[in-house]
Structure formats: C-alpha cells, structure tokens
Amino acid sequence: MANTTVRGAQAIHGQNPQFLVEAVIRNRIYESTYWKEHCFALTAESLIDKAIELKYVGGVYGNQKPTEFLCLLLKLLQIQPEKEILLEYLQADEFKYLRVLAVMYIRMTFRAVEVYEILEPLLKDYRKLRYRGTNGFTLTYVDEFVDNLLVEERVCDIILPRLTKRDVLEDMAEIGSRKSRLLDAMEGKSEHGSDHSPNRSRSRSRDRSSSRSPNAEHYASRSRNASRTSKSPSPAGSGYVSRTPSRSPSGSRSPYRSHSRSISSDRQSGSPRYRSRSRSEHPDQQNGSPRYKSRSRSISPDRMQ
C-alpha cells in the first residue's frame, strides 16, 4: 500500500502521476533503502524537512541506484500536493534544493502556459547546485537547471512530458512575449544617458571657456607668433646651413664629391685622349712596337696644374 497513489488524485497527462517516471527507475526507487526508511507516510508538510536535508540533485548513479532527489520527487507525484503548497515551496529562497524539487514537479505536472509563467522568473537565480550522475559529482546552477527543464527532453534520467514551444503559445495569444532583464537594463541605460547628454556637453563647454584666462591667451598668442617667425625664410648670412650639395660658380672644390665621371675641356675640343680605357691602337703600336696597356685613370691638364 505504501507505493500506491493517494485516493482522489487527478490524472496527469491522461495517466497515473507515478507513471511519469519510467518503470525501471520507479522499481529501483521502490527497492531503495531511502524510500523504505524515510519516504514512508510522508505528507506535504513533513516532506519539507527531508527536502531541506538534500545535499545534491541527480538521477541514478553507480549500479542504477536512485538518488534521494528522485525518491522525494516520486513521493510528490504520489501524494500530489496542491498548487498553493508548491508555490510556497518556491518562495523558500534559503532552501535551494527544496525550490529545485518543486520546479521539477511543476515541469512534469503543470500545463505549458503555467510552466513558462512560473519557471522563467527563476532564471535569475544563480546559486550553485551539486549534481550526481553516473560520472560522479558535477557543478551546476539553478538557472541552468531551470533552462534544461524548459529546453531538454530528459533531465535527471527522467523523460519529461512534451512541452509546447513558447512561440507557438505567443501566436495563439495564450501567453505574452518574454521579458528580457538584460534588454530592459540596456534600454534603461540608453534612456538615462540620452537625458543627461545635453547637460553634460553644456557643462563641459562652460568649463573649457572658463578655464581660459587672459594670461593663457597671452602666452598662446606669443607661441603662435614665435611659430610664424620660425617658419619664415631666413636672411642671408644666417646660422642655418643647407645640407643639400650646391654648385658654386667659383673654381673652389666642393666638399661633396661627385661620383659621375667628368669630361675635360681638352676632350671636348678634340684633343688626343690621355690614358683612355678604350682599345684604340696607339701610334707606336701601329709602327710595330709592342703593346702596353695602361690601367691608370686619365687626369685632365687642369688638375695637373
């Protein structure tokens, strides 16, 4: 008799509420020690003490052994508490595992519209939760757990009833559009910034105009005049020396040496070439004298004087 559903319980999704848990897992819960020792004759009021003592959530672990969280969830499905009692479970902020247990039961038994209206405000709960599964303990959060209930098909090794998509309910006008806390915060900041932006610009312009004193304007005018005089062309004999090589009209030799080969005046007038590198025959070579090839560079008569 301890495993039967209470009298007068309503069918959930057309079946016995306990049948929402798969038969294999349900039989494992009935055979567990925690179910036999701690879940016998529990009521909606006494179940609170057991939920407060929970240290983690999860499905099965080890050799398909059910967690205490699954045992209490099956007990809620068995006694089927009223809606007002479940909402009171959610209001207990200091007991996060009691809240998560109520959230799991609401997701499995309530209508889709009520599920979205009750669970979406809990997405702002960022407290940590310990999850125990086949791979051991892992860390999760309340908002992540709630989001998995709204999105995933299997949570805590239990197949969840099918949930109607939110956009479909919005098209049918059964539920309003979702309110994003982040979007509201961004819109509030933009409106707050637009209201104060003209005043800030005016105050900044006033501060800049007041900060300019007559002495500052005097020094600014002096610096401008000095910059203008520095940009004007310097007169002859000034201390500035040009670094570009200039060609002086006098015969003085410039310190800059040209790398191009110059042509002497004798070469231009048609005088014989001196020590040319060309292979033209010398008059002595034409008479039959031996050839001597000069390797020195030619020197103009002007430079020899």
PDB file of N, CA and C in Angstrom, residues 64-159:
ATOM      1  N   GLN A  64      22.880   1.813 -11.094  1.00  0.00           N
ATOM      2  CA  GLN A  64      21.476   2.227 -11.291  1.00  0.00           C
ATOM      3  C   GLN A  64      20.767   2.449  -9.949  1.00  0.00           C
ATOM      4  N   LYS A  65      21.492   3.101  -9.064  1.00  0.00           N
ATOM      5  CA  LYS A  65      20.909   3.399  -7.758  1.00  0.00           C
ATOM      6  C   LYS A  65      20.291   4.787  -7.789  1.00  0.00           C
ATOM      7  N   PRO A  66      19.028   4.958  -7.392  1.00  0.00           N
ATOM      8  CA  PRO A  66      18.388   6.276  -7.470  1.00  0.00           C
ATOM      9  C   PRO A  66      18.878   7.195  -6.358  1.00  0.00           C
ATOM     10  N   THR A  67      18.920   8.471  -6.650  1.00  0.00           N
ATOM     11  CA  THR A  67      19.297   9.477  -5.653  1.00  0.00           C
ATOM     12  C   THR A  67      18.116   9.792  -4.736  1.00  0.00           C
ATOM     13  N   GLU A  68      18.420  10.461  -3.647  1.00  0.00           N
ATOM     14  CA  GLU A  68      17.363  10.872  -2.716  1.00  0.00           C
ATOM     15  C   GLU A  68      16.430  11.889  -3.369  1.00  0.00           C
ATOM     16  N   PHE A  69      16.969  12.666  -4.289  1.00  0.00           N
ATOM     17  CA  PHE A  69      16.153  13.649  -5.006  1.00  0.00           C
ATOM     18  C   PHE A  69      15.054  12.961  -5.808  1.00  0.00           C
ATOM     19  N   LEU A  70      15.380  11.847  -6.482  1.00  0.00           N
ATOM     20  CA  LEU A  70      14.370  11.113  -7.252  1.00  0.00           C
ATOM     21  C   LEU A  70      13.331  10.470  -6.334  1.00  0.00           C
ATOM     22  N   CYS A  71      13.764  10.004  -5.187  1.00  0.00           N
ATOM     23  CA  CYS A  71      12.816   9.387  -4.241  1.00  0.00           C
ATOM     24  C   CYS A  71      11.778  10.401  -3.767  1.00  0.00           C
ATOM     25  N   LEU A  72      12.226  11.620  -3.419  1.00  0.00           N
ATOM     26  CA  LEU A  72      11.279  12.645  -2.965  1.00  0.00           C
ATOM     27  C   LEU A  72      10.403  13.132  -4.116  1.00  0.00           C
ATOM     28  N   LEU A  73      10.936  13.156  -5.335  1.00  0.00           N
ATOM     29  CA  LEU A  73      10.127  13.549  -6.482  1.00  0.00           C
ATOM     30  C   LEU A  73       9.007  12.542  -6.724  1.00  0.00           C
ATOM     31  N   LEU A  74       9.316  11.261  -6.629  1.00  0.00           N
ATOM     32  CA  LEU A  74       8.277  10.245  -6.790  1.00  0.00           C
ATOM     33  C   LEU A  74       7.249  10.324  -5.667  1.00  0.00           C
ATOM     34  N   LYS A  75       7.699  10.699  -4.475  1.00  0.00           N
ATOM     35  CA  LYS A  75       6.746  10.849  -3.361  1.00  0.00           C
ATOM     36  C   LYS A  75       5.801  12.015  -3.607  1.00  0.00           C
ATOM     37  N   LEU A  76       6.300  13.119  -4.195  1.00  0.00           N
ATOM     38  CA  LEU A  76       5.418  14.233  -4.552  1.00  0.00           C
ATOM     39  C   LEU A  76       4.387  13.809  -5.589  1.00  0.00           C
ATOM     40  N   LEU A  77       4.813  13.006  -6.550  1.00  0.00           N
ATOM     41  CA  LEU A  77       3.865  12.518  -7.552  1.00  0.00           C
ATOM     42  C   LEU A  77       2.831  11.589  -6.916  1.00  0.00           C
ATOM     43  N   GLN A  78       3.199  10.939  -5.860  1.00  0.00           N
ATOM     44  CA  GLN A  78       2.288  10.006  -5.200  1.00  0.00           C
ATOM     45  C   GLN A  78       1.249  10.724  -4.348  1.00  0.00           C
ATOM     46  N   ILE A  79       1.669  11.747  -3.611  1.00  0.00           N
ATOM     47  CA  ILE A  79       0.718  12.433  -2.722  1.00  0.00           C
ATOM     48  C   ILE A  79       0.016  13.581  -3.430  1.00  0.00           C
ATOM     49  N   GLN A  80       0.588  14.081  -4.509  1.00  0.00           N
ATOM     50  CA  GLN A  80       0.006  15.141  -5.343  1.00  0.00           C
ATOM     51  C   GLN A  80      -0.469  16.336  -4.490  1.00  0.00           C
ATOM     52  N   PRO A  81       0.472  17.158  -4.013  1.00  0.00           N
ATOM     53  CA  PRO A  81       0.076  18.323  -3.192  1.00  0.00           C
ATOM     54  C   PRO A  81      -0.627  19.389  -4.030  1.00  0.00           C
ATOM     55  N   GLU A  82      -1.268  20.301  -3.347  1.00  0.00           N
ATOM     56  CA  GLU A  82      -1.998  21.361  -4.030  1.00  0.00           C
ATOM     57  C   GLU A  82      -1.038  22.396  -4.632  1.00  0.00           C
ATOM     58  N   LYS A  83      -1.595  23.191  -5.540  1.00  0.00           N
ATOM     59  CA  LYS A  83      -0.776  24.180  -6.246  1.00  0.00           C
ATOM     60  C   LYS A  83      -0.261  25.255  -5.299  1.00  0.00           C
ATOM     61  N   GLU A  84      -1.051  25.665  -4.335  1.00  0.00           N
ATOM     62  CA  GLU A  84      -0.626  26.698  -3.393  1.00  0.00           C
ATOM     63  C   GLU A  84       0.564  26.231  -2.557  1.00  0.00           C
ATOM     64  N   ILE A  85       0.587  24.926  -2.213  1.00  0.00           N
ATOM     65  CA  ILE A  85       1.700  24.398  -1.425  1.00  0.00           C
ATOM     66  C   ILE A  85       2.982  24.410  -2.255  1.00  0.00           C
ATOM     67  N   LEU A  86       2.882  24.073  -3.529  1.00  0.00           N
ATOM     68  CA  LEU A  86       4.060  24.084  -4.392  1.00  0.00           C
ATOM     69  C   LEU A  86       4.606  25.496  -4.580  1.00  0.00           C
ATOM     70  N   LEU A  87       3.713  26.469  -4.700  1.00  0.00           N
ATOM     71  CA  LEU A  87       4.172  27.855  -4.823  1.00  0.00           C
ATOM     72  C   LEU A  87       4.863  28.325  -3.545  1.00  0.00           C
ATOM     73  N   GLU A  88       4.427  27.796  -2.399  1.00  0.00           N
ATOM     74  CA  GLU A  88       5.118  28.122  -1.156  1.00  0.00           C
ATOM     75  C   GLU A  88       6.500  27.489  -1.116  1.00  0.00           C
ATOM     76  N   TYR A  89       6.629  26.325  -1.723  1.00  0.00           N
ATOM     77  CA  TYR A  89       7.960  25.734  -1.830  1.00  0.00           C
ATOM     78  C   TYR A  89       8.904  26.655  -2.610  1.00  0.00           C
ATOM     79  N   LEU A  90       8.377  27.253  -3.651  1.00  0.00           N
ATOM     80  CA  LEU A  90       9.210  28.135  -4.481  1.00  0.00           C
ATOM     81  C   LEU A  90       9.595  29.417  -3.754  1.00  0.00           C
ATOM     82  N   GLN A  91       8.783  29.866  -2.828  1.00  0.00           N
ATOM     83  CA  GLN A  91       9.065  31.106  -2.116  1.00  0.00           C
ATOM     84  C   GLN A  91      10.164  30.952  -1.076  1.00  0.00           C
ATOM     85  N   ALA A  92      10.543  29.722  -0.754  1.00  0.00           N
ATOM     86  CA  ALA A  92      11.604  29.488   0.232  1.00  0.00           C
ATOM     87  C   ALA A  92      12.959  29.676  -0.440  1.00  0.00           C
ATOM     88  N   ASP A  93      13.431  30.923  -0.472  1.00  0.00           N
ATOM     89  CA  ASP A  93      14.692  31.232  -1.157  1.00  0.00           C
ATOM     90  C   ASP A  93      15.903  30.625  -0.460  1.00  0.00           C
ATOM     91  N   GLU A  94      15.849  30.468   0.858  1.00  0.00           N
ATOM     92  CA  GLU A  94      17.033  29.990   1.579  1.00  0.00           C
ATOM     93  C   GLU A  94      17.265  28.498   1.384  1.00  0.00           C
ATOM     94  N   PHE A  95      16.262  27.767   0.887  1.00  0.00           N
ATOM     95  CA  PHE A  95      16.399  26.320   0.672  1.00  0.00           C
ATOM     96  C   PHE A  95      16.345  26.055  -0.835  1.00  0.00           C
ATOM     97  N   LYS A  96      17.507  26.034  -1.448  1.00  0.00           N
ATOM     98  CA  LYS A  96      17.552  25.925  -2.911  1.00  0.00           C
ATOM     99  C   LYS A  96      17.148  24.542  -3.407  1.00  0.00           C
ATOM    100  N   TYR A  97      17.466  23.481  -2.653  1.00  0.00           N
ATOM    101  CA  TYR A  97      17.109  22.143  -3.120  1.00  0.00           C
ATOM    102  C   TYR A  97      15.608  21.886  -2.997  1.00  0.00           C
ATOM    103  N   LEU A  98      14.972  22.512  -2.042  1.00  0.00           N
ATOM    104  CA  LEU A  98      13.519  22.440  -1.965  1.00  0.00           C
ATOM    105  C   LEU A  98      12.884  23.158  -3.158  1.00  0.00           C
ATOM    106  N   ARG A  99      13.449  24.277  -3.546  1.00  0.00           N
ATOM    107  CA  ARG A  99      12.936  25.008  -4.707  1.00  0.00           C
ATOM    108  C   ARG A  99      13.132  24.193  -5.989  1.00  0.00           C
ATOM    109  N   VAL A 100      14.299  23.585  -6.137  1.00  0.00           N
ATOM    110  CA  VAL A 100      14.559  22.792  -7.344  1.00  0.00           C
ATOM    111  C   VAL A 100      13.630  21.585  -7.411  1.00  0.00           C
ATOM    112  N   LEU A 101      13.325  20.974  -6.275  1.00  0.00           N
ATOM    113  CA  LEU A 101      12.394  19.842  -6.249  1.00  0.00           C
ATOM    114  C   LEU A 101      10.996  20.270  -6.695  1.00  0.00           C
ATOM    115  N   ALA A 102      10.556  21.429  -6.222  1.00  0.00           N
ATOM    116  CA  ALA A 102       9.246  21.941  -6.642  1.00  0.00           C
ATOM    117  C   ALA A 102       9.243  22.299  -8.123  1.00  0.00           C
ATOM    118  N   VAL A 103      10.332  22.849  -8.623  1.00  0.00           N
ATOM    119  CA  VAL A 103      10.429  23.204 -10.036  1.00  0.00           C
ATOM    120  C   VAL A 103      10.332  21.953 -10.907  1.00  0.00           C
ATOM    121  N   MET A 104      10.983  20.882 -10.503  1.00  0.00           N
ATOM    122  CA  MET A 104      10.931  19.633 -11.257  1.00  0.00           C
ATOM    123  C   MET A 104       9.512  19.070 -11.289  1.00  0.00           C
ATOM    124  N   TYR A 105       8.822  19.131 -10.175  1.00  0.00           N
ATOM    125  CA  TYR A 105       7.444  18.622 -10.129  1.00  0.00           C
ATOM    126  C   TYR A 105       6.510  19.478 -10.979  1.00  0.00           C
ATOM    127  N   ILE A 106       6.675  20.786 -10.933  1.00  0.00           N
ATOM    128  CA  ILE A 106       5.829  21.678 -11.737  1.00  0.00           C
ATOM    129  C   ILE A 106       6.050  21.428 -13.223  1.00  0.00           C
ATOM    130  N   ARG A 107       7.295  21.212 -13.621  1.00  0.00           N
ATOM    131  CA  ARG A 107       7.563  20.951 -15.042  1.00  0.00           C
ATOM    132  C   ARG A 107       6.898  19.666 -15.504  1.00  0.00           C
ATOM    133  N   MET A 108       6.765  18.675 -14.664  1.00  0.00           N
ATOM    134  CA  MET A 108       6.216  17.390 -15.063  1.00  0.00           C
ATOM    135  C   MET A 108       4.699  17.346 -15.012  1.00  0.00           C
ATOM    136  N   THR A 109       4.069  18.206 -14.233  1.00  0.00           N
ATOM    137  CA  THR A 109       2.630  18.065 -13.997  1.00  0.00           C
ATOM    138  C   THR A 109       1.793  19.252 -14.479  1.00  0.00           C
ATOM    139  N   PHE A 110       2.352  20.441 -14.581  1.00  0.00           N
ATOM    140  CA  PHE A 110       1.545  21.620 -14.912  1.00  0.00           C
ATOM    141  C   PHE A 110       1.414  21.780 -16.432  1.00  0.00           C
ATOM    142  N   ARG A 111       0.466  22.646 -16.819  1.00  0.00           N
ATOM    143  CA  ARG A 111       0.282  22.977 -18.232  1.00  0.00           C
ATOM    144  C   ARG A 111       1.440  23.832 -18.748  1.00  0.00           C
ATOM    145  N   ALA A 112       1.568  23.903 -20.052  1.00  0.00           N
ATOM    146  CA  ALA A 112       2.715  24.585 -20.661  1.00  0.00           C
ATOM    147  C   ALA A 112       2.718  26.064 -20.317  1.00  0.00           C
ATOM    148  N   VAL A 113       1.550  26.705 -20.336  1.00  0.00           N
ATOM    149  CA  VAL A 113       1.488  28.149 -20.049  1.00  0.00           C
ATOM    150  C   VAL A 113       1.922  28.415 -18.616  1.00  0.00           C
ATOM    151  N   GLU A 114       1.465  27.598 -17.680  1.00  0.00           N
ATOM    152  CA  GLU A 114       1.838  27.780 -16.282  1.00  0.00           C
ATOM    153  C   GLU A 114       3.317  27.475 -16.053  1.00  0.00           C
ATOM    154  N   VAL A 115       3.841  26.533 -16.808  1.00  0.00           N
ATOM    155  CA  VAL A 115       5.264  26.201 -16.672  1.00  0.00           C
ATOM    156  C   VAL A 115       6.128  27.399 -17.057  1.00  0.00           C
ATOM    157  N   TYR A 116       5.809  28.053 -18.167  1.00  0.00           N
ATOM    158  CA  TYR A 116       6.592  29.217 -18.588  1.00  0.00           C
ATOM    159  C   TYR A 116       6.424  30.384 -17.608  1.00  0.00           C
ATOM    160  N   GLU A 117       5.232  30.598 -17.133  1.00  0.00           N
ATOM    161  CA  GLU A 117       4.985  31.727 -16.238  1.00  0.00           C
ATOM    162  C   GLU A 117       5.656  31.546 -14.880  1.00  0.00           C
ATOM    163  N   ILE A 118       5.779  30.306 -14.412  1.00  0.00           N
ATOM    164  CA  ILE A 118       6.349  30.057 -13.083  1.00  0.00           C
ATOM    165  C   ILE A 118       7.866  29.884 -13.141  1.00  0.00           C
ATOM    166  N   LEU A 119       8.363  29.220 -14.169  1.00  0.00           N
ATOM    167  CA  LEU A 119       9.775  28.875 -14.212  1.00  0.00           C
ATOM    168  C   LEU A 119      10.656  29.987 -14.768  1.00  0.00           C
ATOM    169  N   GLU A 120      10.155  30.798 -15.677  1.00  0.00           N
ATOM    170  CA  GLU A 120      11.013  31.831 -16.280  1.00  0.00           C
ATOM    171  C   GLU A 120      11.535  32.852 -15.268  1.00  0.00           C
ATOM    172  N   PRO A 121      10.746  33.289 -14.266  1.00  0.00           N
ATOM    173  CA  PRO A 121      11.343  34.205 -13.264  1.00  0.00           C
ATOM    174  C   PRO A 121      12.491  33.597 -12.464  1.00  0.00           C
ATOM    175  N   LEU A 122      12.592  32.262 -12.434  1.00  0.00           N
ATOM    176  CA  LEU A 122      13.664  31.613 -11.673  1.00  0.00           C
ATOM    177  C   LEU A 122      14.983  31.580 -12.440  1.00  0.00           C
ATOM    178  N   LEU A 123      14.994  32.083 -13.671  1.00  0.00           N
ATOM    179  CA  LEU A 123      16.240  32.120 -14.438  1.00  0.00           C
ATOM    180  C   LEU A 123      17.234  33.147 -13.890  1.00  0.00           C
ATOM    181  N   LYS A 124      16.796  33.965 -12.975  1.00  0.00           N
ATOM    182  CA  LYS A 124      17.698  34.936 -12.358  1.00  0.00           C
ATOM    183  C   LYS A 124      18.318  34.418 -11.061  1.00  0.00           C
ATOM    184  N   ASP A 125      18.072  33.153 -10.748  1.00  0.00           N
ATOM    185  CA  ASP A 125      18.661  32.520  -9.566  1.00  0.00           C
ATOM    186  C   ASP A 125      19.973  31.862  -9.993  1.00  0.00           C
ATOM    187  N   TYR A 126      21.104  32.399  -9.525  1.00  0.00           N
ATOM    188  CA  TYR A 126      22.419  31.934  -9.971  1.00  0.00           C
ATOM    189  C   TYR A 126      23.164  31.130  -8.903  1.00  0.00           C
ATOM    190  N   ARG A 127      22.455  30.536  -7.994  1.00  0.00           N
ATOM    191  CA  ARG A 127      23.116  29.767  -6.949  1.00  0.00           C
ATOM    192  C   ARG A 127      23.616  28.418  -7.479  1.00  0.00           C
ATOM    193  N   LYS A 128      24.615  27.907  -6.812  1.00  0.00           N
ATOM    194  CA  LYS A 128      25.243  26.663  -7.249  1.00  0.00           C
ATOM    195  C   LYS A 128      24.465  25.452  -6.745  1.00  0.00           C
ATOM    196  N   LEU A 129      24.551  24.377  -7.546  1.00  0.00           N
ATOM    197  CA  LEU A 129      23.948  23.101  -7.190  1.00  0.00           C
ATOM    198  C   LEU A 129      24.951  21.990  -7.450  1.00  0.00           C
ATOM    199  N   ARG A 130      24.865  20.951  -6.641  1.00  0.00           N
ATOM    200  CA  ARG A 130      25.667  19.751  -6.864  1.00  0.00           C
ATOM    201  C   ARG A 130      24.794  18.724  -7.575  1.00  0.00           C
ATOM    202  N   TYR A 131      25.333  18.201  -8.660  1.00  0.00           N
ATOM    203  CA  TYR A 131      24.600  17.201  -9.450  1.00  0.00           C
ATOM    204  C   TYR A 131      25.367  15.888  -9.402  1.00  0.00           C
ATOM    205  N   ARG A 132      24.637  14.812  -9.105  1.00  0.00           N
ATOM    206  CA  ARG A 132      25.253  13.492  -9.035  1.00  0.00           C
ATOM    207  C   ARG A 132      24.679  12.606 -10.133  1.00  0.00           C
ATOM    208  N   GLY A 133      25.563  12.083 -10.943  1.00  0.00           N
ATOM    209  CA  GLY A 133      25.146  11.200 -12.026  1.00  0.00           C
ATOM    210  C   GLY A 133      26.020   9.970 -12.092  1.00  0.00           C
ATOM    211  N   THR A 134      25.994   9.327 -13.249  1.00  0.00           N
ATOM    212  CA  THR A 134      26.797   8.113 -13.423  1.00  0.00           C
ATOM    213  C   THR A 134      28.295   8.408 -13.430  1.00  0.00           C
ATOM    214  N   ASN A 135      28.664   9.654 -13.772  1.00  0.00           N
ATOM    215  CA  ASN A 135      30.073  10.038 -13.820  1.00  0.00           C
ATOM    216  C   ASN A 135      30.556  10.717 -12.544  1.00  0.00           C
ATOM    217  N   GLY A 136      29.760  10.694 -11.513  1.00  0.00           N
ATOM    218  CA  GLY A 136      30.156  11.308 -10.255  1.00  0.00           C
ATOM    219  C   GLY A 136      29.485  12.658 -10.054  1.00  0.00           C
ATOM    220  N   PHE A 137      30.116  13.506  -9.239  1.00  0.00           N
ATOM    221  CA  PHE A 137      29.554  14.811  -8.901  1.00  0.00           C
ATOM    222  C   PHE A 137      30.054  15.859  -9.889  1.00  0.00           C
ATOM    223  N   THR A 138      29.155  16.741 -10.266  1.00  0.00           N
ATOM    224  CA  THR A 138      29.482  17.894 -11.096  1.00  0.00           C
ATOM    225  C   THR A 138      28.801  19.122 -10.509  1.00  0.00           C
ATOM    226  N   LEU A 139      29.229  20.279 -10.992  1.00  0.00           N
ATOM    227  CA  LEU A 139      28.692  21.553 -10.505  1.00  0.00           C
ATOM    228  C   LEU A 139      27.753  22.150 -11.547  1.00  0.00           C
ATOM    229  N   THR A 140      26.601  22.595 -11.110  1.00  0.00           N
ATOM    230  CA  THR A 140      25.647  23.274 -11.977  1.00  0.00           C
ATOM    231  C   THR A 140      25.024  24.424 -11.202  1.00  0.00           C
ATOM    232  N   TYR A 141      24.054  25.099 -11.822  1.00  0.00           N
ATOM    233  CA  TYR A 141      23.425  26.279 -11.215  1.00  0.00           C
ATOM    234  C   TYR A 141      21.906  26.159 -11.343  1.00  0.00           C
ATOM    235  N   VAL A 142      21.221  26.928 -10.519  1.00  0.00           N
ATOM    236  CA  VAL A 142      19.764  26.852 -10.514  1.00  0.00           C
ATOM    237  C   VAL A 142      19.200  27.317 -11.849  1.00  0.00           C
ATOM    238  N   ASP A 143      19.711  28.439 -12.380  1.00  0.00           N
ATOM    239  CA  ASP A 143      19.201  28.921 -13.656  1.00  0.00           C
ATOM    240  C   ASP A 143      19.493  27.949 -14.788  1.00  0.00           C
ATOM    241  N   GLU A 144      20.631  27.282 -14.740  1.00  0.00           N
ATOM    242  CA  GLU A 144      20.949  26.283 -15.767  1.00  0.00           C
ATOM    243  C   GLU A 144      20.033  25.073 -15.657  1.00  0.00           C
ATOM    244  N   PHE A 145      19.728  24.673 -14.450  1.00  0.00           N
ATOM    245  CA  PHE A 145      18.822  23.551 -14.239  1.00  0.00           C
ATOM    246  C   PHE A 145      17.421  23.886 -14.755  1.00  0.00           C
ATOM    247  N   VAL A 146      16.950  25.083 -14.481  1.00  0.00           N
ATOM    248  CA  VAL A 146      15.626  25.500 -14.960  1.00  0.00           C
ATOM    249  C   VAL A 146      15.607  25.589 -16.479  1.00  0.00           C
ATOM    250  N   ASP A 147      16.687  26.105 -17.059  1.00  0.00           N
ATOM    251  CA  ASP A 147      16.744  26.200 -18.518  1.00  0.00           C
ATOM    252  C   ASP A 147      16.729  24.812 -19.165  1.00  0.00           C
ATOM    253  N   ASN A 148      17.377  23.849 -18.551  1.00  0.00           N
ATOM    254  CA  ASN A 148      17.330  22.478 -19.078  1.00  0.00           C
ATOM    255  C   ASN A 148      15.919  21.905 -19.012  1.00  0.00           C
ATOM    256  N   LEU A 149      15.180  22.254 -17.983  1.00  0.00           N
ATOM    257  CA  LEU A 149      13.800  21.788 -17.894  1.00  0.00           C
ATOM    258  C   LEU A 149      12.934  22.371 -19.008  1.00  0.00           C
ATOM    259  N   LEU A 150      13.236  23.579 -19.443  1.00  0.00           N
ATOM    260  CA  LEU A 150      12.454  24.221 -20.493  1.00  0.00           C
ATOM    261  C   LEU A 150      12.887  23.807 -21.898  1.00  0.00           C
ATOM    262  N   VAL A 151      14.101  23.295 -22.026  1.00  0.00           N
ATOM    263  CA  VAL A 151      14.654  23.034 -23.357  1.00  0.00           C
ATOM    264  C   VAL A 151      14.864  21.538 -23.609  1.00  0.00           C
ATOM    265  N   GLU A 152      15.451  20.843 -22.637  1.00  0.00           N
ATOM    266  CA  GLU A 152      15.823  19.445 -22.842  1.00  0.00           C
ATOM    267  C   GLU A 152      14.618  18.516 -22.716  1.00  0.00           C
ATOM    268  N   GLU A 153      14.804  17.294 -23.255  1.00  0.00           N
ATOM    269  CA  GLU A 153      13.756  16.269 -23.182  1.00  0.00           C
ATOM    270  C   GLU A 153      13.965  15.314 -22.016  1.00  0.00           C
ATOM    271  N   ARG A 154      15.188  15.205 -21.516  1.00  0.00           N
ATOM    272  CA  ARG A 154      15.488  14.301 -20.409  1.00  0.00           C
ATOM    273  C   ARG A 154      16.339  15.038 -19.394  1.00  0.00           C
ATOM    274  N   VAL A 155      15.889  15.076 -18.147  1.00  0.00           N
ATOM    275  CA  VAL A 155      16.604  15.715 -17.050  1.00  0.00           C
ATOM    276  C   VAL A 155      16.567  14.763 -15.863  1.00  0.00           C
ATOM    277  N   CYS A 156      17.717  14.560 -15.238  1.00  0.00           N
ATOM    278  CA  CYS A 156      17.830  13.647 -14.089  1.00  0.00           C
ATOM    279  C   CYS A 156      17.374  12.236 -14.468  1.00  0.00           C
ATOM    280  N   ASP A 157      17.705  11.815 -15.677  1.00  0.00           N
ATOM    281  CA  ASP A 157      17.397  10.466 -16.191  1.00  0.00           C
ATOM    282  C   ASP A 157      15.905  10.194 -16.278  1.00  0.00           C
ATOM    283  N   ILE A 158      15.103  11.232 -16.351  1.00  0.00           N
ATOM    284  CA  ILE A 158      13.648  11.095 -16.478  1.00  0.00           C
ATOM    285  C   ILE A 158      13.219  11.784 -17.765  1.00  0.00           C
ATOM    286  N   ILE A 159      12.402  11.091 -18.555  1.00  0.00           N
ATOM    287  CA  ILE A 159      11.876  11.675 -19.787  1.00  0.00           C
ATOM    288  C   ILE A 159      10.744  12.627 -19.415  1.00  0.00           C
TER     289      ILE A 159
END
